[in-house]
CSV table of C-alpha atoms in Angstrom, one decimal:
chain,number,residue,atom,x,y,z
C,96,MET,CA,0.0,0.0,0.0
C,97,PRO,CA,1.6,3.3,-1.0
C,98,GLU,CA,2.5,5.6,1.8
C,99,SER,CA,0.1,8.5,2.1
C,100,ARG,CA,1.6,11.9,2.1
C,101,PRO,CA,0.1,15.0,3.7
C,102,HIS,CA,-1.5,17.4,1.2
C,103,PRO,CA,0.6,20.6,0.9
C,104,ALA,CA,-0.9,23.7,2.5
C,105,PRO,CA,-2.7,25.9,0.0
C,106,PRO,CA,-0.8,29.0,-1.0
C,107,ARG,CA,-1.5,31.9,1.3
C,108,LYS,CA,-3.8,34.5,-0.2
C,109,ARG,CA,-2.2,37.8,-0.6
C,110,ALA,CA,-3.8,41.2,-0.6
C,111,PRO,CA,-4.3,42.4,-4.2
C,112,ARG,CA,-1.5,44.6,-5.4
C,113,GLY,CA,-2.1,48.3,-4.8
C,114,THR,CA,-4.7,47.8,-2.0
C,115,LEU,CA,-2.3,48.2,0.9
C,116,ASP,CA,-1.9,51.6,2.3
C,117,ARG,CA,-1.1,53.4,5.6
C,118,VAL,CA,-4.7,53.6,6.7
C,119,ARG,CA,-5.3,49.8,6.2
C,120,VAL,CA,-2.2,49.1,8.3
C,121,LEU,CA,-3.4,51.4,11.1
C,122,LEU,CA,-6.9,49.9,11.1
C,123,ALA,CA,-5.5,46.4,11.3
C,124,ALA,CA,-3.1,47.4,14.1
C,125,THR,CA,-5.9,49.2,16.0
C,126,ALA,CA,-8.1,46.1,15.8
C,127,ILE,CA,-5.3,43.9,17.1
C,128,MET,CA,-4.6,46.3,20.0
C,129,ALA,CA,-8.2,46.4,21.0
C,130,GLU,CA,-8.5,42.6,21.1
C,131,GLU,CA,-5.0,41.6,22.3
C,132,GLY,CA,-3.3,44.6,23.8
C,133,THR,CA,-0.4,46.8,22.8
C,134,GLU,CA,2.2,44.1,23.1
C,135,ALA,CA,0.5,42.0,20.4
C,136,VAL,CA,0.9,44.8,17.8
C,137,THR,CA,4.0,43.7,15.9
C,138,ILE,CA,5.0,44.0,12.2
C,139,ARG,CA,4.6,40.3,11.7
C,140,ARG,CA,1.2,40.1,13.5
C,141,ILE,CA,-0.1,43.0,11.4
C,142,ALA,CA,1.2,41.4,8.2
C,143,ASP,CA,-0.6,38.1,9.1
C,144,GLU,CA,-3.8,40.1,9.7
C,145,LEU,CA,-3.5,41.7,6.3
C,146,ASP,CA,-2.3,38.6,4.4
C,147,VAL,CA,0.9,40.3,3.2
C,148,ARG,CA,4.6,39.8,3.8
C,149,PRO,CA,6.1,41.7,6.7
C,150,MET,CA,8.4,43.5,4.4
C,151,ALA,CA,5.4,45.1,2.6
C,152,LEU,CA,4.6,47.1,5.8
C,153,TYR,CA,8.0,48.8,5.9
C,154,THR,CA,6.9,50.9,3.0
C,155,TYR,CA,4.7,52.7,5.5
C,156,PHE,CA,6.2,52.2,8.9
C,157,ARG,CA,9.8,51.6,9.9
C,158,SER,CA,9.0,49.9,13.2
C,159,LYS,CA,6.4,48.8,15.6
C,160,ASP,CA,6.8,52.1,17.6
C,161,GLU,CA,6.0,54.0,14.5
C,162,VAL,CA,2.8,52.0,14.0
C,163,LEU,CA,1.8,52.6,17.6
C,164,ALA,CA,2.5,56.3,17.3
C,165,GLY,CA,0.4,56.3,14.2
C,166,ILE,CA,-2.5,54.7,16.0
C,167,TYR,CA,-2.2,57.3,18.7
C,168,THR,CA,-2.3,60.2,16.2
C,169,ARG,CA,-5.3,58.7,14.5
C,170,LEU,CA,-7.2,58.3,17.8
C,171,LEU,CA,-6.3,61.9,18.8
C,172,ALA,CA,-7.6,63.1,15.4
C,173,GLU,CA,-11.0,61.6,16.2
C,174,ILE,CA,-11.5,63.8,19.4
C,175,ASP,CA,-14.7,65.9,18.9
C,176,LEU,CA,-13.7,69.5,19.0
C,177,PRO,CA,-16.3,72.3,19.5
C,178,VAL,CA,-17.1,74.2,16.2
C,179,ALA,CA,-17.7,77.6,17.8
C,180,ASP,CA,-16.0,79.4,20.7
C,181,GLU,CA,-17.5,78.0,23.9
C,182,GLY,CA,-15.1,79.7,26.2
C,183,PRO,CA,-13.7,77.8,29.2
C,184,ASP,CA,-16.4,75.1,28.9
C,185,GLY,CA,-15.3,74.3,25.3
C,186,ILE,CA,-11.7,74.2,26.4
C,187,ARG,CA,-12.5,72.0,29.3
C,188,ALA,CA,-14.4,69.6,27.0
C,189,VAL,CA,-11.4,69.3,24.8
C,190,MET,CA,-9.0,68.7,27.7
C,191,HIS,CA,-11.3,66.1,29.2
C,192,ALA,CA,-11.4,64.2,25.9
C,193,TYR,CA,-7.6,64.4,25.6
C,194,TYR,CA,-7.1,63.3,29.3
C,195,GLU,CA,-9.4,60.2,28.8
C,196,LEU,CA,-7.6,59.2,25.6
C,197,LEU,CA,-4.2,59.4,27.4
C,198,ILE,CA,-5.5,57.3,30.3
C,199,GLU,CA,-7.0,54.7,28.1
C,200,HIS,CA,-3.9,54.4,25.9
C,201,ALA,CA,-1.1,55.3,28.2
C,202,ALA,CA,1.4,53.0,26.5
C,203,LEU,CA,0.7,54.6,23.1
C,204,ALA,CA,1.0,58.1,24.6
C,205,ARG,CA,4.4,57.4,26.1
C,206,ILE,CA,5.7,56.1,22.7
C,207,HIS,CA,4.2,59.1,20.9
C,208,LEU,CA,5.7,61.6,23.4
C,209,ALA,CA,9.1,60.0,22.9
C,210,ALA,CA,8.9,60.5,19.1
C,211,ASP,CA,10.7,63.5,17.5
C,212,HIS,CA,7.7,64.8,15.6
C,213,TYR,CA,4.4,66.6,16.3
C,214,GLY,CA,1.5,64.8,14.7
C,215,GLN,CA,-1.5,66.1,12.9
C,216,GLY,CA,-3.8,65.2,15.8
C,217,ASP,CA,-1.7,67.3,18.2
C,218,LEU,CA,-1.7,70.2,15.8
C,219,ARG,CA,-5.5,69.9,15.4
C,220,VAL,CA,-6.1,70.1,19.1
C,221,SER,CA,-3.5,72.9,19.8
C,222,GLU,CA,-4.8,75.0,16.9
C,223,LYS,CA,-8.4,74.8,18.1
C,224,LEU,CA,-7.4,75.8,21.6
C,225,HIS,CA,-5.2,78.6,20.3
C,226,GLY,CA,-8.0,79.9,18.2
C,227,PHE,CA,-10.4,79.9,21.2
C,228,LEU,CA,-7.9,81.9,23.3
C,229,LEU,CA,-7.2,84.4,20.6
C,230,ALA,CA,-11.0,85.0,20.3
C,231,ARG,CA,-11.0,85.8,24.0
C,232,GLY,CA,-8.5,88.6,23.6
C,233,LEU,CA,-5.2,86.9,24.4
C,234,ASP,CA,-2.3,87.9,22.2
C,235,ASP,CA,-0.4,85.2,20.3
C,236,ARG,CA,2.3,84.7,22.9
C,237,ALA,CA,-0.1,84.4,25.8
C,238,ALA,CA,-2.4,82.1,23.9
C,239,THR,CA,0.5,79.8,22.9
C,240,GLU,CA,1.8,79.7,26.5
C,241,LEU,CA,-1.6,78.8,27.9
C,242,VAL,CA,-2.1,76.1,25.3
C,243,ALA,CA,1.3,74.6,26.2
C,244,THR,CA,0.4,74.7,29.9
C,245,LEU,CA,-3.0,73.0,29.3
C,246,VAL,CA,-1.4,70.3,27.1
C,247,ARG,CA,1.5,69.6,29.4
C,248,PHE,CA,-0.6,69.6,32.6
C,249,THR,CA,-3.1,67.2,31.0
C,250,ILE,CA,-0.3,64.8,29.7
C,251,GLY,CA,1.4,64.8,33.1
C,252,SER,CA,-1.9,64.2,35.0
C,253,ALA,CA,-2.9,61.3,32.7
C,254,LEU,CA,0.5,59.6,32.7
C,255,LEU,CA,0.9,59.8,36.4
C,256,ARG,CA,-2.6,58.5,37.2
C,257,PRO,CA,-2.0,54.8,36.7
C,258,LEU,CA,1.1,54.7,38.9
C,259,PRO,CA,0.8,52.6,42.1
C,260,ASN,CA,0.5,54.2,45.5
C,261,LEU,CA,-1.4,57.2,44.2
C,262,PRO,CA,-4.6,58.0,46.1
C,263,GLU,CA,-6.9,56.5,43.6
C,264,GLU,CA,-5.0,53.2,43.8
C,265,ASP,CA,-4.3,53.2,47.5
C,266,PRO,CA,-6.7,55.2,49.8
C,267,GLN,CA,-4.0,55.4,52.5
C,268,ALA,CA,-1.4,56.9,50.2
C,269,TRP,CA,-2.5,60.5,50.6
C,270,ARG,CA,-2.7,60.2,54.4
C,271,ASN,CA,0.8,58.7,54.4
C,272,SER,CA,2.1,61.6,52.3
C,273,GLN,CA,0.5,64.1,54.8
C,274,ARG,CA,2.1,62.3,57.7
C,275,ASP,CA,5.5,62.2,56.1
C,276,THR,CA,5.3,65.9,55.2
C,277,GLN,CA,4.4,66.8,58.8
C,278,VAL,CA,7.3,64.8,60.1
C,279,VAL,CA,9.7,66.7,57.8
C,280,SER,CA,8.2,70.0,58.8
C,281,ALA,CA,8.5,69.2,62.5
C,282,SER,CA,12.2,68.3,62.1
C,283,ASP,CA,12.9,71.6,60.3
C,284,ARG,CA,11.0,73.5,63.0
C,285,SER,CA,9.2,75.4,60.3
C,286,PRO,CA,6.6,77.9,61.7
C,287,SER,CA,4.3,77.3,58.7
C,288,PRO,CA,1.7,74.5,58.7
C,289,ALA,CA,2.8,71.4,56.8
C,290,PRO,CA,1.5,71.3,53.2
C,291,GLY,CA,-1.7,69.2,53.0
C,292,THR,CA,-2.5,69.4,56.7
C,293,GLY,CA,-6.2,68.8,57.2
C,294,LEU,CA,-6.9,68.3,53.5
C,295,PRO,CA,-9.3,65.5,52.5
C,296,ASP,CA,-8.3,62.5,50.3
C,297,PHE,CA,-8.1,63.3,46.6
C,298,THR,CA,-8.2,61.1,43.5
C,299,GLY,CA,-6.1,61.7,40.5
C,300,ASP,CA,-9.2,62.8,38.6
C,301,GLU,CA,-10.0,65.3,41.2
C,302,PHE,CA,-6.5,66.7,41.1
C,303,PHE,CA,-6.9,67.1,37.4
C,304,GLU,CA,-10.2,68.9,37.8
C,305,HIS,CA,-8.7,71.3,40.4
C,306,GLY,CA,-5.6,72.1,38.2
C,307,LEU,CA,-7.8,72.6,35.2
C,308,ASP,CA,-9.9,75.1,37.1
C,309,LEU,CA,-6.8,77.1,38.1
C,310,ILE,CA,-5.5,77.2,34.6
C,311,LEU,CA,-8.8,78.1,33.0
C,312,ALA,CA,-9.1,81.0,35.5
C,313,GLY,CA,-6.7,82.8,33.2
C,314,VAL,CA,-9.1,82.7,30.3
C,315,PRO,CA,-10.7,86.2,30.0
C,316,PRO,CA,-14.4,86.6,29.3
C,317,ARG,CA,-15.7,87.1,25.8
C,318,LYS,CA,-15.2,90.6,24.5
């Protein structure tokens, strides 16, 4: 009886020539990230998803980090921005959306911030904020400085939020911080009250809201 041999695997179907582009790569990578996490997003995994050879992706992205930065820029570009000047409330809505995006995709945000370029999504948000502030009577320099303050404060608040031992992760952390500060102040014999003495517990989100209030206090009323 002749020896049976396994049937060869059918040739892998490839995407039709000319159908691959940057958007398709990012859509596939975003789907992988949503289902399997950031670590699963690799050039080979994306190529498998698109039925192309890995080398085909290097036409559009030089590395996994570039793909992840591209996903971040695309997500940022989807933030809903107010059409008309809504004053501090409009700015607050933009910064809330930005903050939530950074929290949800902290790994993407860190990769994007380490990149040496400013993406279209960043420009879109910054230009909208800048326009709102100019409409409120700020000069170009003051508006630019306030936009930078808003963006950097929001990035810092979001990227620090998931760290362990912050109040929202450990309810005792803020009390411990107060206690440690009081010990240091006592050892220095400072006549001033220790920072944080008597304050209630705060979450990272509440810190963000408070800081945003302070920054937006600098936005003048509509002229």
